[in-house]
Coordinates of C-alpha atoms in Angstrom, one line a residue:
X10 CA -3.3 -49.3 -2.2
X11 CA -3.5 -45.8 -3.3
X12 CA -5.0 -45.4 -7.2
X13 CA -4.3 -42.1 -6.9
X14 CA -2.2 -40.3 -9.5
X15 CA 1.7 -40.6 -8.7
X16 CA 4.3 -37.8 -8.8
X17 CA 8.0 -37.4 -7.8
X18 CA 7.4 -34.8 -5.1
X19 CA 4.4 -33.8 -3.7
X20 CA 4.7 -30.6 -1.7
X21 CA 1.7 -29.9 1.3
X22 CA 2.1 -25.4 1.5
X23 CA 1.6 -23.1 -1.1
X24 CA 3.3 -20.4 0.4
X25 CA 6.2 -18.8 -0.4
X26 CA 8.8 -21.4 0.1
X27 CA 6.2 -24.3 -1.2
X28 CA 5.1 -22.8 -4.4
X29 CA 9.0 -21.6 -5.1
X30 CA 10.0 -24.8 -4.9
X31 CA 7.2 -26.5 -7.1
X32 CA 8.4 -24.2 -9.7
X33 CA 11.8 -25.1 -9.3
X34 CA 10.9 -29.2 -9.4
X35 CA 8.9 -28.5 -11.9
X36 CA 12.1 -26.6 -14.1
X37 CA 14.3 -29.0 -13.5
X38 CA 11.6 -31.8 -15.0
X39 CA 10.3 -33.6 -12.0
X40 CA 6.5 -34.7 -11.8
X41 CA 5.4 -31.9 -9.6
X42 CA 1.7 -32.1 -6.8
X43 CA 0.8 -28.8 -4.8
X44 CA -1.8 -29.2 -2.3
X45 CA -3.1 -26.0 -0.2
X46 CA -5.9 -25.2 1.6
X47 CA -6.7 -21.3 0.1
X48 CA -6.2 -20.3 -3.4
X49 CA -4.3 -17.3 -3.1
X50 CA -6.2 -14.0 -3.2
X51 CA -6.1 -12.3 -6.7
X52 CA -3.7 -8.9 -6.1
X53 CA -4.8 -5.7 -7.1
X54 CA -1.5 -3.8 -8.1
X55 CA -2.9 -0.4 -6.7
X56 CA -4.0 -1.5 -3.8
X57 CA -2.0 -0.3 -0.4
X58 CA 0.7 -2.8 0.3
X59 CA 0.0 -6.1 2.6
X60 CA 0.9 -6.5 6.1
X61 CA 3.6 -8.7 5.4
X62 CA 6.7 -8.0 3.9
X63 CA 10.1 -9.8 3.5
X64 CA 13.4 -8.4 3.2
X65 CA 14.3 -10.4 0.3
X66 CA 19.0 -10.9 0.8
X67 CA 20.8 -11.1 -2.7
X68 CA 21.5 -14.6 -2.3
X69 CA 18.1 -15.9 -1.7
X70 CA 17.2 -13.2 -4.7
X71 CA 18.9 -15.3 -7.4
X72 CA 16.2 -18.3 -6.6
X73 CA 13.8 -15.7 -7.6
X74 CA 16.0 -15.1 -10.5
X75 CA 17.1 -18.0 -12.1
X76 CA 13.3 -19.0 -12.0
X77 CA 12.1 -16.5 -13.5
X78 CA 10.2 -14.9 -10.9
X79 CA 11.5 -12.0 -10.1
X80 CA 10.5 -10.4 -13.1
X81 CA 6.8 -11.1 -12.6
X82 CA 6.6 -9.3 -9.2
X83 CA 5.7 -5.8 -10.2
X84 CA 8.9 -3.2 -9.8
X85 CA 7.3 -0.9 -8.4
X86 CA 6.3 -2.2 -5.2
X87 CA 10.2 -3.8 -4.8
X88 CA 12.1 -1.2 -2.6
X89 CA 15.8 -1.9 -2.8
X90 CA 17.8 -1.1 0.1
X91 CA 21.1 0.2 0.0
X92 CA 22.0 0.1 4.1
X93 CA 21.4 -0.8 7.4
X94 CA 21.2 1.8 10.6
X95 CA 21.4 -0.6 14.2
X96 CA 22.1 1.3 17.5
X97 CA 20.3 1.0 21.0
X98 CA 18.2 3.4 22.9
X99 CA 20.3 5.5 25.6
X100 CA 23.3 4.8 23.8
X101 CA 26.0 7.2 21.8
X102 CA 27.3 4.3 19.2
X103 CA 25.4 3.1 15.9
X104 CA 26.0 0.5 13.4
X105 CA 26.0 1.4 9.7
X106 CA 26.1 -1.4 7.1
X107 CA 26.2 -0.7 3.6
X108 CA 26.4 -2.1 0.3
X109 CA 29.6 -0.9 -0.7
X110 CA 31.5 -2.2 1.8
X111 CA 30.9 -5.9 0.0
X112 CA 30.8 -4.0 -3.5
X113 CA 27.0 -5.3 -4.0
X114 CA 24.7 -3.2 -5.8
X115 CA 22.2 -3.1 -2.8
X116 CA 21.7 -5.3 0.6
X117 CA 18.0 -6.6 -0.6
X118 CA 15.1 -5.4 -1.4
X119 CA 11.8 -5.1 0.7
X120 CA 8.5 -7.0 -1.2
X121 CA 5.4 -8.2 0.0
X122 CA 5.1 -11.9 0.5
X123 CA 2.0 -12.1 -1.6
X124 CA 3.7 -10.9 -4.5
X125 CA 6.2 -13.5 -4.4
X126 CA 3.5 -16.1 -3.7
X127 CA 1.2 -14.6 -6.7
X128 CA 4.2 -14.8 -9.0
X129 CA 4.8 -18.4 -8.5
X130 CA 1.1 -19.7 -9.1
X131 CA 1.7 -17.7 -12.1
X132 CA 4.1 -20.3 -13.2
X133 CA 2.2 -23.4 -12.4
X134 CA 2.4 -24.5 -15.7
X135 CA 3.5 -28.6 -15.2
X136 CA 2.1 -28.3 -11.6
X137 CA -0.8 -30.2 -10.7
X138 CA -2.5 -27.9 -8.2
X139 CA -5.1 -29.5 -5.2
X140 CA -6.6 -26.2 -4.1
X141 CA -8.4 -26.5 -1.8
X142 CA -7.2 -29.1 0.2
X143 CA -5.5 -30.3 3.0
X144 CA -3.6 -33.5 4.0
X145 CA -5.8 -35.6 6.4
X146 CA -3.5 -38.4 6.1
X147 CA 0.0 -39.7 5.7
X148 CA 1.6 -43.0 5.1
X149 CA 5.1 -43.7 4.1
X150 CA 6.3 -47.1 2.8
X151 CA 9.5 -48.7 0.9
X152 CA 7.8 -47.8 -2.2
X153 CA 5.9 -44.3 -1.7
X154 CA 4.4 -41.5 0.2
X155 CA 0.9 -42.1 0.3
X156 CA -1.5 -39.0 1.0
X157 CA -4.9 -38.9 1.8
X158 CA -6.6 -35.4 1.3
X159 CA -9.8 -34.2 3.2
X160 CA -11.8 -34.5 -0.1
X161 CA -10.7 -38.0 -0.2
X162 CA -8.4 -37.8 -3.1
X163 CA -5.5 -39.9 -2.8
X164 CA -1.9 -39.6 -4.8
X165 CA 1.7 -41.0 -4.0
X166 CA 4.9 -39.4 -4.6
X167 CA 8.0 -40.6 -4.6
X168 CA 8.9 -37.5 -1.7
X169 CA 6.7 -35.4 0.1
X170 CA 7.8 -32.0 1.3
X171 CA 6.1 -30.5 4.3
X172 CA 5.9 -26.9 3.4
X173 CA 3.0 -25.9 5.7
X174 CA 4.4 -23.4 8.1
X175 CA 5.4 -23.8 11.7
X176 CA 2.8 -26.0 12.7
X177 CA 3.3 -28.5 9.6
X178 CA 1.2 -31.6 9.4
X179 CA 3.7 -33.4 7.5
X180 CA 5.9 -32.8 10.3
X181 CA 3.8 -33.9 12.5
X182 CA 2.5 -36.7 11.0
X183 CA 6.4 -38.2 10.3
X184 CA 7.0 -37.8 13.9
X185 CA 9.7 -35.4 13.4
X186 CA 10.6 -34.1 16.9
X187 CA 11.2 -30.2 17.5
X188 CA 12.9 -28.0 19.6
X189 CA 11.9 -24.2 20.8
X190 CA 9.8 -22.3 23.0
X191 CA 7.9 -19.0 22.6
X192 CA 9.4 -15.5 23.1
X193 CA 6.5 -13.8 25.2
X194 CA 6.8 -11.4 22.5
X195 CA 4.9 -9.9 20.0
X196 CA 5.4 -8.2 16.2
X197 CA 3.4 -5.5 15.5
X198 CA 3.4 -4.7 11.5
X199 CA 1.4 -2.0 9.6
X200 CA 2.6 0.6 7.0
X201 CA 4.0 4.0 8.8
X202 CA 4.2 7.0 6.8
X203 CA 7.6 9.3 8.8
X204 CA 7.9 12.8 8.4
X205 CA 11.8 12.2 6.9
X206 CA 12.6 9.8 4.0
X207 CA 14.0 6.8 4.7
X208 CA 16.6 7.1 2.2
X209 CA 16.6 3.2 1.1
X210 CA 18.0 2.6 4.8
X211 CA 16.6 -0.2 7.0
X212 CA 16.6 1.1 10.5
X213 CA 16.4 -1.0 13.8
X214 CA 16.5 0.8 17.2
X215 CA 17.0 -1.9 20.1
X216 CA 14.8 -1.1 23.2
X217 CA 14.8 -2.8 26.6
X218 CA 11.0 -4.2 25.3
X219 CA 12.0 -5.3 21.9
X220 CA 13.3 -3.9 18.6
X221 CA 11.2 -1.0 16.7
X222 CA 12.5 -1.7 12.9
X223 CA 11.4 0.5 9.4
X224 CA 11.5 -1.1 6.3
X225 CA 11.9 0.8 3.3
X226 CA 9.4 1.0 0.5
X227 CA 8.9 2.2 -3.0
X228 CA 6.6 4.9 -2.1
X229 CA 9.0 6.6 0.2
X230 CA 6.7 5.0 3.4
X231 CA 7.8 2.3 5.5
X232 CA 6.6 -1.3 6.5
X233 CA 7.3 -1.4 10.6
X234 CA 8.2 -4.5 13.0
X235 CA 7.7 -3.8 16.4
X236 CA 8.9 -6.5 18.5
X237 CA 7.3 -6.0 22.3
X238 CA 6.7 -8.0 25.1
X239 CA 3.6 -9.3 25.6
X240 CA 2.1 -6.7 28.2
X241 CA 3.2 -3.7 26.0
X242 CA 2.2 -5.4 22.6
X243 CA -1.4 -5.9 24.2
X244 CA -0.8 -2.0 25.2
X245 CA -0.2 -1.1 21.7
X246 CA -3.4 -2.9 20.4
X247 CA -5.7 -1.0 22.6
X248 CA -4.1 2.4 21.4
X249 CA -6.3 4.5 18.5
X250 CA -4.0 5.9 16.0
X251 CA -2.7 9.3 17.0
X252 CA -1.4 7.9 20.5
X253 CA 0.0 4.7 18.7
X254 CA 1.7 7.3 16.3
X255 CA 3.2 8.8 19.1
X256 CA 4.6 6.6 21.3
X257 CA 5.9 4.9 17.9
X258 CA 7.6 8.0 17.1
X259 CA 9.1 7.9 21.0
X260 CA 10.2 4.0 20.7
X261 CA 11.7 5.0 17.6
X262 CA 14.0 7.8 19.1
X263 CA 12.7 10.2 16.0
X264 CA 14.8 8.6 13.6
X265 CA 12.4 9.1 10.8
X266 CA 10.8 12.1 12.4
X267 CA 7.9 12.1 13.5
X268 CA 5.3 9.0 12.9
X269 CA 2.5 10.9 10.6
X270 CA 0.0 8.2 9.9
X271 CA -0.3 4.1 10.5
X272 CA -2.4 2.0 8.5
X273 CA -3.8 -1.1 9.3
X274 CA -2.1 -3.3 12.0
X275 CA -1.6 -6.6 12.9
X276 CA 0.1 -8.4 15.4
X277 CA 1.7 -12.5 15.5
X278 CA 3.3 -14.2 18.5
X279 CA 7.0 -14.5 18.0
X280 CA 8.8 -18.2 18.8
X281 CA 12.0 -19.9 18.1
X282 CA 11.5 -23.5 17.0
X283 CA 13.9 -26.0 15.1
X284 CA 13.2 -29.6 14.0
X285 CA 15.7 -32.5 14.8
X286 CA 15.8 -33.6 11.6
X287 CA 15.2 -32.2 8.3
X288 CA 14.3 -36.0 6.4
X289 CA 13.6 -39.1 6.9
X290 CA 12.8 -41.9 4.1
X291 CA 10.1 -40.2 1.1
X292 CA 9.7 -37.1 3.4
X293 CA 11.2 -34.3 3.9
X294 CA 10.5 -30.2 5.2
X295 CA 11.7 -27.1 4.4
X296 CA 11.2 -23.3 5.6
X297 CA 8.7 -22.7 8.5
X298 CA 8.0 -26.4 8.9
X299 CA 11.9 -27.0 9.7
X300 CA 13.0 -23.4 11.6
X301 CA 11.1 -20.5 13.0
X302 CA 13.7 -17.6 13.6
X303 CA 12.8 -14.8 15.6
X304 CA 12.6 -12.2 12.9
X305 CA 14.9 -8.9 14.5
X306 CA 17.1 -9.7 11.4
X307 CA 15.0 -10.5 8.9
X308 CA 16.1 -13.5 8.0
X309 CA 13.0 -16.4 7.6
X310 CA 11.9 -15.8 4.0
X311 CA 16.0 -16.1 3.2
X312 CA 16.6 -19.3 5.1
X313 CA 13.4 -21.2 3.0
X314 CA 14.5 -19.9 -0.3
X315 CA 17.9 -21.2 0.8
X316 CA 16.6 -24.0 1.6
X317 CA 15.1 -24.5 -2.1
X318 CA 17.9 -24.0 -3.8
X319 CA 19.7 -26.8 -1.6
X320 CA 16.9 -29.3 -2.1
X321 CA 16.3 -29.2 -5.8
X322 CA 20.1 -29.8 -5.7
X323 CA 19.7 -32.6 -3.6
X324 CA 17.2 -34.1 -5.7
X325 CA 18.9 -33.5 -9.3
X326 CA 21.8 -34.8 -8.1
X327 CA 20.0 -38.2 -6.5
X328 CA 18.0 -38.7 -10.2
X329 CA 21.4 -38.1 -11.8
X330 CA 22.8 -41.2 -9.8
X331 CA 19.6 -43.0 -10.3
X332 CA 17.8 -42.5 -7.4
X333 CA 14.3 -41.5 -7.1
X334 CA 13.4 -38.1 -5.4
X335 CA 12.7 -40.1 -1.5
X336 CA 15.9 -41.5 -1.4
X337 CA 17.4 -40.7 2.3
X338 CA 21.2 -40.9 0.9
X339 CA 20.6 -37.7 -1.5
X340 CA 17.6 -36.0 1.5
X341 CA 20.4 -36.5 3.9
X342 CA 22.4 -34.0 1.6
X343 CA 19.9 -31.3 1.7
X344 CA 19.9 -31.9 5.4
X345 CA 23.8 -31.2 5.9
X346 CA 23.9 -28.4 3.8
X347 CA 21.1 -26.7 5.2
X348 CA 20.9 -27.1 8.8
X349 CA 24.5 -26.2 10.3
X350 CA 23.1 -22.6 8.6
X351 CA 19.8 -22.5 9.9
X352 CA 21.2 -23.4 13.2
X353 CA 23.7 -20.6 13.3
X354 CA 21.2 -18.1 12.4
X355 CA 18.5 -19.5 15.0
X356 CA 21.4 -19.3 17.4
X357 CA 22.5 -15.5 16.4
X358 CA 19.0 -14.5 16.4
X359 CA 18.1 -15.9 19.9
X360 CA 21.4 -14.3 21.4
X361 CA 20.7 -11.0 19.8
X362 CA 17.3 -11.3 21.5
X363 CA 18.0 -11.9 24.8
X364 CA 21.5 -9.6 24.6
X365 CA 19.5 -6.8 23.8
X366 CA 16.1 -7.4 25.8
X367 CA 17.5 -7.8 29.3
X368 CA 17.6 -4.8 31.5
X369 CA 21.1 -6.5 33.2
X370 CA 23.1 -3.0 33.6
X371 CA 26.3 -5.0 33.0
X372 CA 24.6 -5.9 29.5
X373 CA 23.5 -2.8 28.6
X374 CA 27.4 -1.7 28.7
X375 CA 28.5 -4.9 26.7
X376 CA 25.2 -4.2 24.0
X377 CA 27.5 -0.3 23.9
X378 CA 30.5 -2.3 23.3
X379 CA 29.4 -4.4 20.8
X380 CA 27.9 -2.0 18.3
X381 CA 30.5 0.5 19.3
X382 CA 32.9 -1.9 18.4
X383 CA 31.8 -3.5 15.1
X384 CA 31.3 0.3 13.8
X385 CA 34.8 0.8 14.1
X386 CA 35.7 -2.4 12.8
X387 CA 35.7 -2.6 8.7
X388 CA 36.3 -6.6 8.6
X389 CA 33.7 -7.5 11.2
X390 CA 31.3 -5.5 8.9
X391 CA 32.0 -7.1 5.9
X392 CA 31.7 -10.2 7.3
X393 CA 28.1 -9.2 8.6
X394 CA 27.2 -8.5 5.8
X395 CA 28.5 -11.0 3.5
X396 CA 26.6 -13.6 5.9
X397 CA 23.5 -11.3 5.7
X398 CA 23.2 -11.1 1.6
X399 CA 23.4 -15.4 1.8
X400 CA 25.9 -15.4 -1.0
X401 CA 28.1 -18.6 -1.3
X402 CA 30.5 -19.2 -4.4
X403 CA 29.7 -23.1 -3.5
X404 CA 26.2 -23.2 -3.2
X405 CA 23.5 -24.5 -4.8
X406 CA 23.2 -24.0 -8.5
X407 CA 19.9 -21.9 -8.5
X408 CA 22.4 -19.4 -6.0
X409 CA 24.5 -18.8 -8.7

């Protein structure tokens, strides 16, 4: 028997979607364990911005909000952007979405996962924190998630959430099947200074090899995503600076100008992957651990802040009925409301991938079409971007 202390949830992942949600448990008055395997670096707010930045949707954005968290990331390294330039190399059309359209202030703002993450340990204070650690063990009974940690501390919570990123050890350890398979592609990111302002507009050219997308930020440079196959991503990596600069500022088409300077780069494997089920009894996972997206629309941070807001829901509403936080009737709830959505988006994402990265002539006429057509097309806008900013009258209360 575990002697361990005992929570309501225990959540394995500190990142972004893990330590959001042990701040939200932790609100709404549950008994709250974080375990993670690296404290989170302390942030220097001069320093140059990280690698990795999310485009934070309005929806998702009032998580951040209603916790409080928003207003600890620092304002001025949040770009808010007001639009969204799409159109393909070699072709005459372009799609323009903007925030008036939908009557929204803006379309999201750009911000640096770290931030989000730094703000959220910030507001640890009912969170019991097991830092470093990781789960070495599992078990799940009638009674209680059990957890062994590599230290050899042991607790038991009434749910645990695997939080833990793609390759998720609660995940794995439940037996939770998946679904996916790898892209053959790669995303290179770095911070790009351009020659022309990016005038708060996110920019995505589609190319045969994958899509070249600018990010706006506060400093008037931009955060780039280069999506490209594998033999032209390991291309890239063996380029010095002014020759990446260059062909950057050819894959681009010269939207921006010319590509004056690129910092430091980095490159990760893109995949597609979805679990078969989202819960079972005492366990449950959320973000990365339940869906990888491929990210051409920027939409992964979004669905695991979504996916917050629609498990603390599930949870209140199971305590409210008397149920304890692993009881399958209220995890199944969190599982219907989340996974139609994340399944639509992993199935948008994936068909805007292989629409747009096959050199099929016919295709290339139908990519034409589409863009050409949904430019021309008011309603089809609005509804892409309605279903972009993650805003639902009937959501979740933290959504509201």
């Amino acid at each position: 028997m575990t002697t361990g202390p005992r929570y309501d949830v225990a959540i394995v992942g500190g990142g972004m979607v893990g330590a959001v949600l042990a701040v939200a448990l932790s609100d709404a008055d549950f008994h709250v364990a974080l375990i993670e395997a690296r404290q989170p670096k302390p942030l220097d707010p001069e320093a140059d911005y990280e690698l990795r930045q999310s485009a934070i949707a309005p929806g998702p954005r009032r998580v951040l909000d209603n916790l409080g968290l928003w207003e600890r990331v620092p304002a001025k390294r949040i770009c808010a952007f007001t639009g969204m330039k799409v159109w393909q190399a070699g072709g005459d059309d372009e799609l323009f979405l903007e925030n008036t359209a939908v009557g929204l202030p803006e379309l999201g703002h750009i911000v640096e996962n770290a931030l989000v993450v730094d703000a959220a340990w910030q507001a640890f204070e009912h969170v019991d924190v097991y830092c470093p650690a990781r789960l070495a063990a599992l078990a799940v009974d009638d009674n209680a998630a059990r957890l062994t940690l590599d230290d050899e501390q042991e607790i038991s919570a009434a749910l645990v959430v695997g939080a833990e990123g793609a390759n998720s050890p609660v995940r794995e350890a439940a037996g939770i099947a998946t679904t996916g398979w790898a892209y053959g592609q790669r995303c290179t990111v770095g911070t790009v200074t351009t020659a022309h302002h990016h005038r708060h507009i996110a920019w995505q050219r589609f190319t045969e090899t994958g899509p070249v997308a600018f990010l706006p930020l506060s400093d008037g440079r931009c955060s780039l995503a280069w999506h490209a196959d594998e033999a032209l991503a390991d291309e890239l990596a063996a380029l010095d600076h002014d020759e990446f600069c260059r062909r950057l500022t050819e894959a681009s088409g010269g939207a921006l100008g010319r590509i004056e300077h690129m910092g430091p780069r980095a490159a990760f494997p893109l995949k597609l992957m979805h679990a078969r089920e989202y819960v079972q009894p005492r366990v449950a996972i959320a973000g990365d651990a339940a869906h990888v997206v491929h990210p051409m629309a920027g939409q992964g941070v979004n669905l695991g802040l979504l996916d917050v807001a629609e498990l603390v829901a599930a949870l209140e509403a199971g305590r409210t009925a008397g149920a304890d936080a692993g009881e399958l009737r209220y995890l199944k709830r969190y599982q219907r409301a989340r996974m139609g959505d994340n399944m639509m988006m992993l199935a948008a994402t994936d068909g805007l991938k292989r629409l747009y990265g096959s050199r099929n002539p016919l295709l290339r006429v139908l990519r034409g079409l589409a863009i050409g057509g949904a430019s021309r097309l008011a309603p089809i806008r609005r509804i892409m971007i309605s279903q972009a900013a993650g805003l639902s009258p009937d959501g979740a209360p933290l959504l509201r």
